[in-house]
Amino acid sequence: MKLIKIAYRNVFRNKKRSLLSGSAVAVGAMTIVFLFALIEGMRLDMETNLVNFFNGEIRIRDRDYEKYEKYNPLHLNIIWDEIEPFLIQHEDIKAYSPRVVFSSSLYINEKMHPAIAFGIDFALEAKYQKLDDILYEGRLPSDNENELLVSLALAKNLNLKIGDKITLLSTTAERSTNAITLSIVGLANFGVDSMKQPITWLPLQRAQHFLKMEARVTEILLKVNGNRTLVTEKLRTQLDDRDYEIKSLQESDIIYDMMEMVQSVYYMIALFFFLLGSTVIVNTTVMVVYERIREIGTLRALGMHNRLLTTLFLLEGVIISSVGAFVGVVVGSGVSLLFNRIGINFTQALSGVDMNISNIIYPVLDLKTPVIVFVYAVCVSALATLIPSTKAAKIEVVEALKYV
Amino acid sequence: MYKRILFFGLFLIIISSPALFCLTAQQIIEKAENRESFQSTYSEGRIVSTDRFGSKESSFKSWSEGSESALLEFSDGQRVLKTKNDIYLYYPDAEVVIRLQGSALRQSVLGSDLSYEDASGFGDTLSNYDVELISDRLLNNRDSYLLSLEAKSKNVAYPKQLIWVDKDNFIIMRRELYTKSNRLLKEIEVLEIGSFENELVPKVTSVVDKLKKESSTKMYLDLLHLNVNHDKSLFSLQNLTW
C-alpha cells in the first residue's frame, strides 16, 4: 500500500512529464476506440446493405444461377408458390423477400439506357426492410399496376420525374425479348454507391408477366433468427430434394467475409498504436530513472529489494497509463457517439468503390470496445515500463551513490 | 490465204469463248439478287435457336413488298416493321413503338443468332460492296461461284463477306461475314432448297453467330405465297400498333 502511495506521489513529482506520457496513451486509446467504432459502423452498414439489397442473411437461388449469372438466366428460377408455405411455417425465418432481378434497357427518347431492374413484392418487402428509408419522393408502386420506382441517380442522369412513362426492354425467361411501358410513381434513395447504378423497382407480378415467368422468382432473400450458418445448414438439409443453392451472407459475399476475417488485423494495428504510445512512457521512465538515480541508490542502500524497486516504477507506469487510457477511452467513446448521430460523409472517398458501403457512415460503439481498449492500453503500456524499471533495479548501489 | 484467215478466225473464237460465256462477279450478284426479290410475298415459318440452355422454337408470319418494306409477326406478339430507312419493334405491353438504330440493330431477334440487321436483308450489294469473283468451288457437291465482297464505306454491318452462289439456280448458298481484320463473325448457310409456286427458295437456313458460344439458329420456311396483294397500310406505323 505504501508502495502505491510512493508511486502516486512520484507521478506528481514531474507533472509535465507524466502528462506527456499519459497523453500519448490517451491519444492511442482514443484513436483505437474511434477506429473500432468506425470499422464496426462500416461492417454493420455493409451488412445491412447486403442483407437488404443483395444477399439477404441467407439467399436461395436455382443451383445453376450463379454459374450463368452474366447471361441473365431468368429460366433458372424458383417456383415461389412451392416454397412460400415452407418459409411461412419455418421457425427460424424472420422475414423473406422474393425477387426477380434482371438486366434491362430503358427506351427513352429513341435511345437505350442500361439499367438493373428488380421485381419486388412490396407488401412482403415492407416486412423485410424499412421502405420509408428508401423512398425519397412519391409513393411505392401498386401491385399489378404498370408502375415503377427509380433510383435518384437514374432520375437525375436521365432527367426523369414522377409521372413520366418509360419503356423497359429485357430478355425473357423464354430467352426471347419483350418490352413494357411503366409510369414512374416514386424516386428511391438507396444511399449505397453500388445501388447508385441505374436501378428500377417494379411490382413482382408485373415483372413476372413481362418476363414470362409467372409465379416464379430468381431469388429469395431471408432474414433469420439465430446463427446464420446453422440456419443455412438446416435449410440445406430440409430442402435437399430441390435444385436450390442456399448460401449464407458470408458465403455469398467475399468482401464481407474478408471484413470479418480482417478484424483480427485491426487488433494488431491497435497493438502497434499502443506500442507507439508506450515508447513515450518508456522514454519518460528511462529519463526518470536517470534523474532519480541518487534516490534509487539511497533506497537500495537503505535495503529496498530489486523487486520492490521494479514494482515501484511499474506502478508509476500503471497509474499514468490507467489515467491516460481512461481519458482516451472516454474521449474516443464520446467522439464515436457524436459521429454516430451526425455520421461521416465518405461520398468522395468511396466514389467508384464497389463495396456496398453507404456514403455516410455512422460509427457504432460496441460496449465491449472501451473496456477491451482500456485493459489493452494499460497492460501494453505497463509492460513497456518493465524495461526501464528492471534497468533501475539493476543499478549498483555504489555506482548510484557516486551521484550523491 | 483463206486457210490462214479461217484458222485465225477460229483461233479468236476459241480464245474468246470463255469470256463470252463466263459471268462477271457483278453479273452473278445481280442474278442472285434478282431471283431473291419478289414483288410481294406472304410467308410463314419457324425459328429454332439453340444455345447452352437448350432449344426454343418461335413461329412467325411475314409480309413483304419489294425489298424495302417488310412486316414480321412472331408468335409471342412481337412485331418488326422494316421500312426504307428504319426498323421498328412493337411489343403488346409497350405503349411506344421502338425505333432501332445504331448498335441496337445488332441486337438478336428473339435471342437467336440472327440480328435485326440480318433479318432486314443484306440490301443492294453492288452499291455497298466491291465484288470479286475468286473461283469456282464445290459447295456440298454443287458447283458454286465463290465471291469476295469488300465494303465501299463504313455504313454496312459487315466490312467483308465471302459468298457462295449456286451455279444452277443462283441462290446464295453460303455467306461468311467478317470484320475488317478478317475475324469471322457469322456463318449463314442454306441447308435445304424448297419449291414454292414454282420458285426455288431457301427452305432451311442455318445461322451461326461465331461470337456466341454453343449457339446456332435454324430458320424454316413452311409457306410462301408470291405476288400477293397487300394493303398499303400494312407497312405503316399505325398498323404496327394494332
XYZ file of C-alpha atoms in Angstrom:
646
model
C 0.000 0.000 0.000
C 2.873 2.279 0.885
C 4.441 1.493 -2.460
C 1.285 2.670 -4.237
C 1.356 5.910 -2.259
C 5.011 6.456 -3.140
C 4.316 5.679 -6.797
C 1.303 8.019 -6.800
C 3.392 10.787 -5.243
C 6.197 10.226 -7.748
C 3.772 10.654 -10.649
C 3.090 14.192 -9.488
C 6.744 14.992 -8.902
C 7.130 15.895 -12.562
C 3.664 16.730 -13.742
C 4.644 17.767 -17.276
C 6.458 14.515 -17.930
C 3.607 12.439 -16.531
C 1.152 14.475 -18.569
C 3.147 13.807 -21.739
C 3.255 10.060 -21.057
C -0.435 9.931 -20.163
C -1.361 11.961 -23.249
C 0.449 9.513 -25.514
C -1.565 6.620 -24.096
C -4.758 8.707 -24.205
C -4.295 9.596 -27.876
C -3.617 5.935 -28.695
C -6.668 4.719 -26.769
C -8.903 7.421 -28.214
C -7.807 6.653 -31.766
C -8.346 2.938 -31.327
C -11.790 3.320 -29.766
C -12.864 5.604 -32.613
C -11.241 3.388 -35.258
C -13.004 0.313 -33.887
C -16.307 2.160 -33.781
C -15.815 3.334 -37.376
C -14.928 -0.150 -38.597
C -17.889 -1.638 -36.749
C -20.099 1.046 -38.292
C -18.783 0.181 -41.753
C -19.228 -3.533 -41.159
C -22.790 -3.142 -39.913
C -23.614 -0.731 -42.741
C -22.224 -3.134 -45.315
C -24.106 -5.986 -43.687
C -27.385 -4.013 -43.707
C -26.971 -3.105 -47.375
C -26.022 -6.620 -48.397
C -28.879 -8.135 -46.398
C -31.471 -5.640 -47.650
C -30.477 -5.268 -51.284
C -28.285 -8.097 -52.499
C -27.685 -11.240 -50.478
C -30.078 -11.396 -47.548
C -28.785 -13.122 -44.440
C -29.416 -16.236 -46.484
C -30.158 -16.336 -50.219
C -31.964 -19.077 -52.116
C -31.474 -19.362 -55.886
C -31.509 -22.032 -58.549
C -28.476 -24.307 -58.248
C -27.057 -23.180 -61.625
C -27.987 -19.488 -61.465
C -24.624 -18.225 -60.229
C -22.749 -20.177 -62.902
C -24.670 -18.426 -65.674
C -25.414 -15.150 -63.877
C -23.781 -12.967 -66.542
C -26.214 -14.325 -69.157
C -29.278 -13.066 -67.239
C -30.578 -16.666 -66.893
C -34.189 -15.973 -65.929
C -35.196 -19.501 -66.867
C -33.111 -20.767 -63.927
C -35.707 -19.826 -61.351
C -37.692 -20.926 -58.308
C -41.431 -21.609 -58.222
C -42.486 -19.204 -55.492
C -45.787 -20.924 -54.642
C -43.956 -24.158 -53.897
C -41.572 -22.680 -51.342
C -43.647 -19.916 -49.717
C -45.654 -22.252 -47.383
C -42.380 -23.760 -46.179
C -40.928 -20.313 -45.418
C -44.079 -19.123 -43.606
C -44.005 -22.111 -41.251
C -40.266 -22.133 -40.622
C -39.470 -21.096 -37.028
C -36.010 -19.732 -37.890
C -37.162 -17.392 -40.660
C -37.980 -13.860 -39.580
C -38.741 -12.247 -42.964
C -38.370 -13.066 -46.640
C -38.254 -11.178 -49.901
C -38.949 -12.976 -53.206
C -37.427 -11.129 -56.158
C -36.813 -11.196 -59.868
C -33.535 -9.486 -60.699
C -32.798 -8.812 -64.357
C -30.754 -6.606 -66.632
C -32.728 -4.333 -68.894
C -32.616 -1.334 -71.208
C -34.697 1.784 -70.779
C -36.003 3.177 -74.066
C -36.153 6.936 -73.630
C -36.216 9.443 -76.478
C -35.244 6.796 -79.018
C -32.143 5.825 -77.042
C -31.386 2.752 -74.961
C -30.006 3.141 -71.437
C -28.867 0.073 -69.467
C -30.477 -0.497 -66.078
C -30.766 -3.195 -63.424
C -34.367 -3.992 -62.603
C -35.850 -5.671 -59.533
C -39.311 -7.234 -59.456
C -40.387 -6.685 -55.836
C -43.372 -7.850 -53.800
C -43.800 -4.535 -51.988
C -46.091 -5.965 -49.279
C -43.503 -8.571 -48.300
C -40.643 -6.119 -48.820
C -42.203 -3.758 -46.249
C -41.895 -6.586 -43.716
C -38.349 -7.290 -44.851
C -36.898 -3.776 -44.669
C -37.927 -0.214 -43.891
C -39.150 1.113 -47.215
C -39.763 4.590 -45.803
C -35.985 4.992 -45.520
C -35.593 4.275 -49.232
C -38.485 6.286 -50.632
C -37.192 9.774 -51.413
C -40.214 11.174 -53.214
C -43.621 9.959 -54.398
C -45.004 6.560 -53.436
C -44.322 2.875 -53.869
C -45.675 1.137 -56.995
C -49.005 -0.690 -56.543
C -49.208 -4.419 -57.108
C -50.323 -5.402 -60.583
C -50.026 -1.859 -61.922
C -47.542 -0.801 -64.579
C -45.700 1.416 -62.115
C -42.074 1.927 -61.332
C -39.721 3.207 -58.646
C -36.439 4.565 -59.999
C -33.197 5.345 -58.218
C -32.466 9.004 -57.613
C -29.230 8.716 -59.599
C -31.065 7.305 -62.608
C -33.705 10.018 -62.411
C -31.003 12.695 -62.294
C -28.955 11.220 -65.139
C -31.890 10.810 -67.499
C -33.851 13.817 -66.283
C -36.808 11.689 -65.210
C -39.553 12.777 -62.869
C -42.626 11.321 -61.221
C -45.385 10.839 -63.774
C -43.013 10.110 -66.685
C -43.533 6.913 -68.632
C -40.590 4.768 -69.645
C -40.366 1.587 -71.669
C -38.303 -1.268 -70.286
C -36.789 -3.888 -72.586
C -35.302 -7.182 -71.497
C -34.671 -10.798 -72.368
C -37.439 -13.007 -71.031
C -37.287 -16.366 -69.251
C -38.078 -17.901 -72.638
C -34.881 -16.209 -73.855
C -36.856 -14.009 -76.178
C -37.234 -10.225 -75.859
C -40.082 -8.137 -74.517
C -40.891 -4.550 -73.634
C -43.294 -2.946 -71.194
C -44.211 0.680 -70.527
C -44.382 1.759 -66.877
C -45.130 5.038 -65.098
C -42.695 6.428 -62.549
C -44.519 6.849 -59.226
C -41.575 7.223 -56.877
C -37.899 8.055 -56.555
C -35.677 5.933 -54.331
C -32.531 6.909 -52.470
C -30.689 3.695 -51.712
C -27.686 5.535 -50.241
C -25.252 2.845 -51.366
C -22.781 3.642 -54.105
C -23.330 0.331 -55.872
C -27.098 0.991 -55.728
C -26.479 4.325 -57.426
C -26.379 2.473 -60.692
C -29.436 2.872 -62.875
C -31.847 0.817 -60.778
C -35.573 0.339 -61.090
C -38.051 -1.474 -58.833
C -41.333 -2.652 -60.295
C -44.125 -4.828 -58.838
C -43.166 -8.504 -58.808
C -46.303 -9.599 -60.652
C -45.707 -7.140 -63.484
C -42.083 -8.253 -63.771
C -43.191 -11.907 -63.848
C -45.758 -11.175 -66.562
C -43.317 -9.116 -68.608
C -40.538 -11.695 -68.334
C -42.872 -14.625 -68.971
C -42.102 -16.273 -65.656
C -45.495 -16.395 -63.943
C -45.288 -17.324 -60.223
C -41.531 -17.685 -60.451
C -38.689 -15.709 -58.900
C -34.941 -15.639 -59.447
C -34.044 -15.347 -55.758
C -35.423 -15.285 -52.250
C -33.638 -13.266 -49.563
C -34.124 -14.329 -45.962
C -33.660 -12.720 -42.562
C -33.337 -15.316 -39.863
C -33.406 -15.790 -36.100
C -30.191 -17.078 -34.585
C -26.976 -18.191 -36.150
C -26.959 -17.774 -39.934
C -24.552 -20.606 -40.593
C -26.612 -23.060 -38.552
C -29.891 -21.983 -40.177
C -28.257 -22.231 -43.625
C -27.162 -25.804 -42.877
C -30.634 -26.629 -41.565
C -32.326 -25.242 -44.707
C -29.896 -27.150 -46.935
C -30.866 -30.395 -45.204
C -34.591 -29.625 -45.283
C -34.598 -28.560 -48.956
C -32.099 -31.146 -50.096
C -34.506 -32.650 -52.635
C -34.803 -29.369 -54.577
C -32.408 -27.819 -57.065
C -31.648 -24.847 -54.862
C -28.439 -23.114 -53.941
C -28.691 -21.869 -50.356
C -25.934 -19.533 -49.235
C -25.350 -17.510 -46.103
C -24.164 -13.893 -46.345
C -20.603 -14.917 -45.519
C -20.645 -17.449 -48.349
C -22.240 -15.079 -50.860
C -20.091 -12.027 -50.380
C -16.328 -12.424 -50.292
C -15.673 -8.822 -49.244
C -17.989 -9.149 -46.248
C -16.396 -12.449 -45.319
C -12.973 -10.835 -45.572
C -14.139 -7.893 -43.479
C -14.994 -10.295 -40.670
C -11.673 -12.057 -41.071
C -9.575 -8.913 -41.019
C -10.944 -7.853 -37.635
C -8.014 -9.702 -36.068
C -5.758 -7.490 -38.179
C -7.334 -4.440 -36.552
C -6.262 -5.763 -33.131
C -2.726 -5.971 -34.479
C -2.990 -2.364 -35.632
C -4.246 -1.454 -32.149
C -1.230 -3.185 -30.585
C 1.041 -1.164 -32.853
C -0.646 2.083 -31.755
C -0.221 1.231 -28.081
C 3.398 0.233 -28.538
C 3.957 3.547 -30.251
C 2.304 5.356 -27.347
C 4.280 3.241 -24.910
C 7.610 4.406 -26.334
C 6.856 7.785 -24.805
C 6.283 6.136 -21.424
C 9.442 4.034 -21.801
C 11.400 7.114 -22.758
C 9.996 9.115 -19.853
C 10.613 6.320 -17.373
C 14.220 5.927 -18.562
C 14.731 9.651 -18.019
C 13.074 9.410 -14.614
C 15.368 6.525 -13.680
C 18.464 8.560 -14.518
C 17.047 11.654 -12.875
C 16.308 9.738 -9.708
C 19.460 7.640 -9.654
C 20.601 9.157 -6.340
C 17.229 8.321 -4.845
C 17.482 4.764 -6.207
C 20.973 4.428 -4.678
C 19.692 5.707 -1.312
C 16.676 3.367 -1.363
C 18.867 0.413 -2.286
C 21.382 1.396 0.473
C 18.509 1.507 2.950
C 17.703 -2.083 1.982
C 14.978 -1.869 -0.655
C 14.883 -5.040 -2.728
C 15.257 -5.071 -6.516
C 11.732 -6.481 -6.906
C 10.185 -3.689 -4.860
C 12.078 -1.111 -6.843
C 10.882 -2.642 -10.124
C 7.317 -2.732 -8.765
C 7.554 0.923 -7.776
C 8.447 2.064 -11.278
C 5.929 -0.371 -12.740
C 3.202 1.080 -10.529
C 4.077 4.567 -11.681
C 3.682 3.355 -15.286
C 0.359 1.691 -14.480
C -1.005 4.828 -12.815
C -0.016 7.055 -15.752
C -1.280 4.615 -18.391
C -4.518 3.932 -16.463
C -5.359 7.616 -16.277
C -4.270 8.160 -19.916
C -6.196 5.134 -21.176
C -9.290 6.141 -19.200
C -9.257 9.676 -20.597
C -8.580 8.313 -24.120
C -11.375 5.761 -23.910
C -13.855 8.352 -22.606
C -12.943 10.907 -25.291
C -12.871 8.197 -28.015
C -16.294 6.939 -26.918
C -17.645 10.474 -26.856
C -16.351 11.227 -30.353
C -17.734 7.907 -31.626
C -21.152 8.601 -30.106
C -21.150 12.110 -31.557
C -20.403 10.849 -35.080
C -22.920 8.061 -34.566
C -25.540 10.782 -34.531
C -24.238 13.040 -37.298
C -22.388 10.491 -39.468
C -19.240 10.904 -41.513
C -19.641 11.664 -45.202
C -17.409 9.445 -47.329
C -19.085 10.281 -50.656
C -15.905 11.452 -52.340
C -13.634 8.850 -50.778
C -15.979 5.995 -51.720
C -16.931 7.158 -55.204
C -16.290 4.299 -57.573
C -15.643 1.828 -54.744
C -17.843 -1.209 -55.278
C -18.082 -2.323 -51.660
C -21.781 -1.864 -50.915
C -20.967 0.676 -48.210
C -23.167 3.737 -47.744
C -21.757 7.151 -48.457
C -22.462 8.308 -44.918
C -21.035 6.035 -42.256
C -22.285 6.117 -38.662
C -19.629 4.754 -36.270
C -21.086 2.168 -33.913
C -19.610 1.858 -30.429
C -19.727 -1.668 -29.145
C -19.865 -1.527 -25.317
C -17.097 -4.104 -25.101
C -14.727 -1.892 -27.105
C -13.915 0.776 -24.436
C -13.371 -1.921 -21.786
C -11.122 -4.017 -24.043
C -9.193 -0.962 -25.231
C -8.720 0.265 -21.639
C -7.376 -3.075 -20.378
C -5.303 -3.493 -23.516
C -3.816 0.023 -23.208
C -2.961 -0.349 -19.519
C -1.397 -3.791 -19.981
C 0.713 -2.857 -23.016
C 1.847 0.450 -21.520
C 2.593 -1.068 -18.107
C 4.538 -3.926 -19.656
C 6.516 -1.406 -21.640
C 7.638 0.285 -18.387
C 9.089 -3.031 -17.219
C 12.179 -2.434 -19.356
C 13.374 0.773 -17.659
C 12.037 -0.424 -14.289
C 14.208 -3.557 -14.430
C 17.115 -1.374 -15.502
C 16.587 0.855 -12.461
C 16.579 -2.147 -10.169
C 19.847 -3.383 -11.598
C 21.776 -0.199 -10.821
C 24.661 -0.900 -8.399
C 24.366 0.903 -5.012
C 27.980 2.110 -5.053
C 27.550 3.391 -8.611
C 24.320 5.184 -7.689
C 25.759 6.740 -4.548
C 28.500 8.331 -6.623
C 25.864 10.870 -7.623
C 25.055 11.795 -4.023
C -4.551 -17.305 -147.562
C -8.163 -18.265 -146.906
C -6.950 -21.114 -144.767
C -4.869 -18.651 -142.698
C -7.852 -16.315 -142.246
C -10.124 -19.245 -141.294
C -7.520 -20.532 -138.847
C -7.063 -17.052 -137.302
C -10.829 -16.619 -137.077
C -11.261 -19.998 -135.376
C -8.388 -19.179 -133.009
C -10.085 -15.897 -131.999
C -13.393 -17.676 -131.397
C -11.692 -20.354 -129.298
C -9.735 -17.941 -127.091
C -12.633 -15.536 -126.655
C -15.322 -18.164 -125.933
C -14.737 -18.339 -122.124
C -15.083 -14.565 -121.972
C -18.325 -14.788 -123.896
C -19.905 -17.465 -121.709
C -18.406 -16.675 -118.243
C -20.212 -14.259 -115.953
C -18.542 -11.432 -114.129
C -18.807 -11.076 -110.371
C -21.260 -8.186 -110.814
C -23.453 -10.249 -113.116
C -23.523 -13.139 -110.640
C -24.565 -10.814 -107.824
C -27.247 -9.200 -109.988
C -28.655 -12.576 -110.946
C -28.622 -13.790 -107.334
C -30.342 -10.648 -106.063
C -32.909 -10.572 -108.852
C -34.055 -14.069 -108.087
C -34.350 -13.245 -104.403
C -36.552 -10.204 -104.859
C -40.231 -10.710 -105.445
C -42.859 -8.079 -105.961
C -44.608 -9.102 -102.778
C -44.730 -12.133 -100.524
C -46.553 -13.675 -97.603
C -44.700 -16.389 -95.710
C -44.905 -18.455 -92.579
C -42.078 -20.211 -90.837
C -40.232 -21.047 -87.670
C -37.002 -20.013 -85.965
C -35.366 -22.690 -83.855
C -32.496 -21.352 -81.802
C -30.197 -23.474 -79.708
C -27.834 -22.246 -77.040
C -26.130 -23.589 -73.914
C -29.514 -23.763 -72.172
C -31.332 -25.766 -74.852
C -33.560 -25.129 -77.874
C -36.612 -22.982 -78.346
C -38.928 -22.504 -81.281
C -40.825 -19.416 -82.350
C -43.122 -19.256 -85.317
C -43.582 -16.203 -87.495
C -45.664 -14.711 -90.255
C -44.112 -12.327 -92.693
C -45.364 -9.878 -95.283
C -43.107 -8.088 -97.732
C -43.311 -5.706 -100.635
C -40.253 -5.234 -102.807
C -37.017 -5.100 -100.875
C -37.872 -2.062 -98.808
C -40.990 -2.964 -96.835
C -41.483 -5.956 -94.619
C -43.506 -6.884 -91.573
C -42.695 -9.810 -89.292
C -45.047 -11.039 -86.607
C -43.851 -13.560 -84.048
C -45.995 -15.976 -82.088
C -45.322 -14.107 -78.811
C -46.888 -10.942 -80.225
C -43.708 -9.099 -81.104
C -43.789 -7.358 -84.489
C -40.919 -5.999 -86.547
C -41.541 -3.437 -89.251
C -38.913 -2.665 -91.835
C -39.350 0.459 -93.897
C -36.996 2.042 -96.399
C -34.733 3.552 -93.749
C -35.793 2.200 -90.376
C -36.643 -0.836 -88.306
C -39.402 -0.581 -85.676
C -40.335 -3.010 -82.915
C -43.747 -3.406 -81.386
C -44.480 -5.289 -78.160
C -48.035 -5.715 -76.865
C -47.196 -4.402 -73.354
C -45.279 -1.369 -74.588
C -47.116 1.849 -75.257
C -44.474 3.062 -77.675
C -43.021 1.658 -80.863
C -39.282 1.211 -80.534
C -37.171 2.511 -83.382
C -33.955 0.571 -83.641
C -30.876 2.475 -84.604
C -27.128 2.281 -84.253
C -25.827 -0.616 -82.217
C -29.377 -1.663 -81.290
C -29.736 -3.015 -84.831
C -27.199 -5.671 -83.895
C -29.436 -6.990 -81.136
C -30.576 -10.529 -81.537
C -34.026 -11.378 -82.869
C -35.790 -13.471 -80.193
C -32.456 -14.450 -78.666
C -31.397 -16.183 -81.884
C -28.145 -15.832 -83.848
C -29.918 -13.531 -86.252
C -29.743 -9.769 -85.708
C -32.436 -7.297 -86.732
C -29.953 -6.024 -89.266
C -29.571 -9.522 -90.750
C -33.316 -10.100 -90.702
C -33.901 -6.976 -92.745
C -31.757 -8.339 -95.581
C -28.372 -7.508 -96.974
C -29.568 -4.735 -99.269
C -28.090 -3.667 -102.566
C -24.771 -5.494 -102.628
C -23.291 -3.785 -105.658
C -23.898 -0.300 -104.234
C -22.294 -1.175 -100.926
C -19.510 -3.582 -101.834
C -16.685 -4.084 -104.323
C -17.139 -7.625 -105.552
C -14.582 -10.026 -106.918
C -15.009 -13.495 -108.321
C -12.440 -15.659 -106.579
C -13.032 -19.048 -108.129
C -15.475 -21.775 -108.963
C -15.843 -24.023 -105.984
C -17.768 -27.076 -104.993
C -20.046 -26.471 -102.047
C -21.817 -29.561 -100.756
C -21.117 -31.272 -104.103
C -22.719 -28.436 -106.056
C -20.874 -26.132 -108.396
C -20.748 -22.665 -106.958
C -19.160 -19.304 -107.583
C -17.101 -18.041 -104.674
C -17.147 -14.259 -104.451
C -15.387 -11.871 -102.166
C -17.144 -8.684 -101.075
C -15.356 -5.713 -99.577
C -17.330 -2.763 -98.238
C -17.028 0.555 -100.056
C -17.946 2.525 -96.931
C -18.339 2.129 -93.179
C -22.132 2.202 -93.404
C -22.529 -1.553 -93.635
C -22.766 -4.119 -90.843
C -20.108 -6.436 -92.208
C -16.973 -4.950 -93.833
C -16.063 -8.196 -95.607
C -18.051 -11.150 -96.884
C -17.436 -14.373 -98.733
C -20.442 -15.729 -100.596
C -21.056 -18.937 -102.454
C -23.623 -18.684 -105.286
C -25.069 -21.874 -106.779
C -24.224 -22.048 -110.494
C -27.519 -23.689 -111.426
C -30.109 -21.624 -109.620
C -28.139 -18.561 -108.456
C -29.231 -18.988 -104.864
C -26.711 -17.631 -102.349
C -25.965 -20.899 -100.593
C -23.488 -19.658 -98.017
C -22.336 -16.392 -96.532
C -19.380 -15.820 -94.260
C -19.416 -12.422 -92.605
C -16.164 -10.886 -91.426
C -14.792 -7.833 -89.660
C -12.314 -5.593 -91.444
C -9.495 -7.541 -89.783
C -10.873 -10.816 -91.176
C -12.423 -12.052 -87.953
C -15.302 -14.373 -88.752
C -18.497 -13.014 -87.201
C -21.283 -15.103 -88.654
C -21.989 -18.003 -90.974
C -25.248 -18.288 -92.883
C -25.849 -21.407 -94.936
C -28.792 -22.725 -96.908
C -29.337 -26.318 -95.820
C -32.335 -27.110 -97.983
C -33.935 -25.581 -101.039
C -37.684 -25.780 -101.465
C -40.087 -25.009 -104.286
C -42.974 -22.653 -103.637
C -45.228 -21.586 -106.520
C -42.618 -22.875 -108.988
C -39.876 -20.791 -107.484
C -36.862 -22.264 -105.782
C -36.121 -20.568 -102.468
C -34.115 -21.443 -99.330
C -36.360 -23.631 -97.167
C -33.999 -24.326 -94.268
C -31.241 -21.879 -93.414
C -28.682 -22.129 -90.641
C -27.210 -19.069 -88.908
C -24.270 -19.336 -86.525
C -23.061 -16.300 -84.610
C -19.394 -17.048 -84.094
C -19.187 -14.582 -81.195
C -21.632 -16.670 -79.162
C -20.578 -19.938 -77.621
C -22.629 -23.075 -78.209
C -25.206 -21.157 -80.201
C -26.896 -21.783 -83.547
C -30.173 -20.982 -85.256
C -32.190 -22.693 -87.971
C -34.875 -20.909 -89.934
C -37.596 -22.960 -91.586
C -39.791 -21.564 -94.331
C -43.050 -23.529 -94.245
C -45.243 -21.483 -96.541
C -44.628 -18.890 -99.222
C -47.104 -17.062 -101.424
C -45.682 -14.855 -104.122
C -47.083 -11.703 -105.657
C -49.781 -11.212 -103.050
C -51.813 -8.015 -102.981
C -51.107 -6.294 -99.672
C -52.999 -3.361 -98.282
C -50.675 -0.321 -98.491
C -51.283 0.476 -94.814
C -49.859 -2.912 -93.780
C -46.376 -1.450 -93.610
C -47.325 1.698 -91.694
C -46.514 2.553 -88.076
C -50.222 2.923 -87.321
C -50.839 -0.654 -88.396
C -47.928 -1.880 -86.289
C -49.644 -0.979 -83.024
C -52.988 -2.556 -83.852
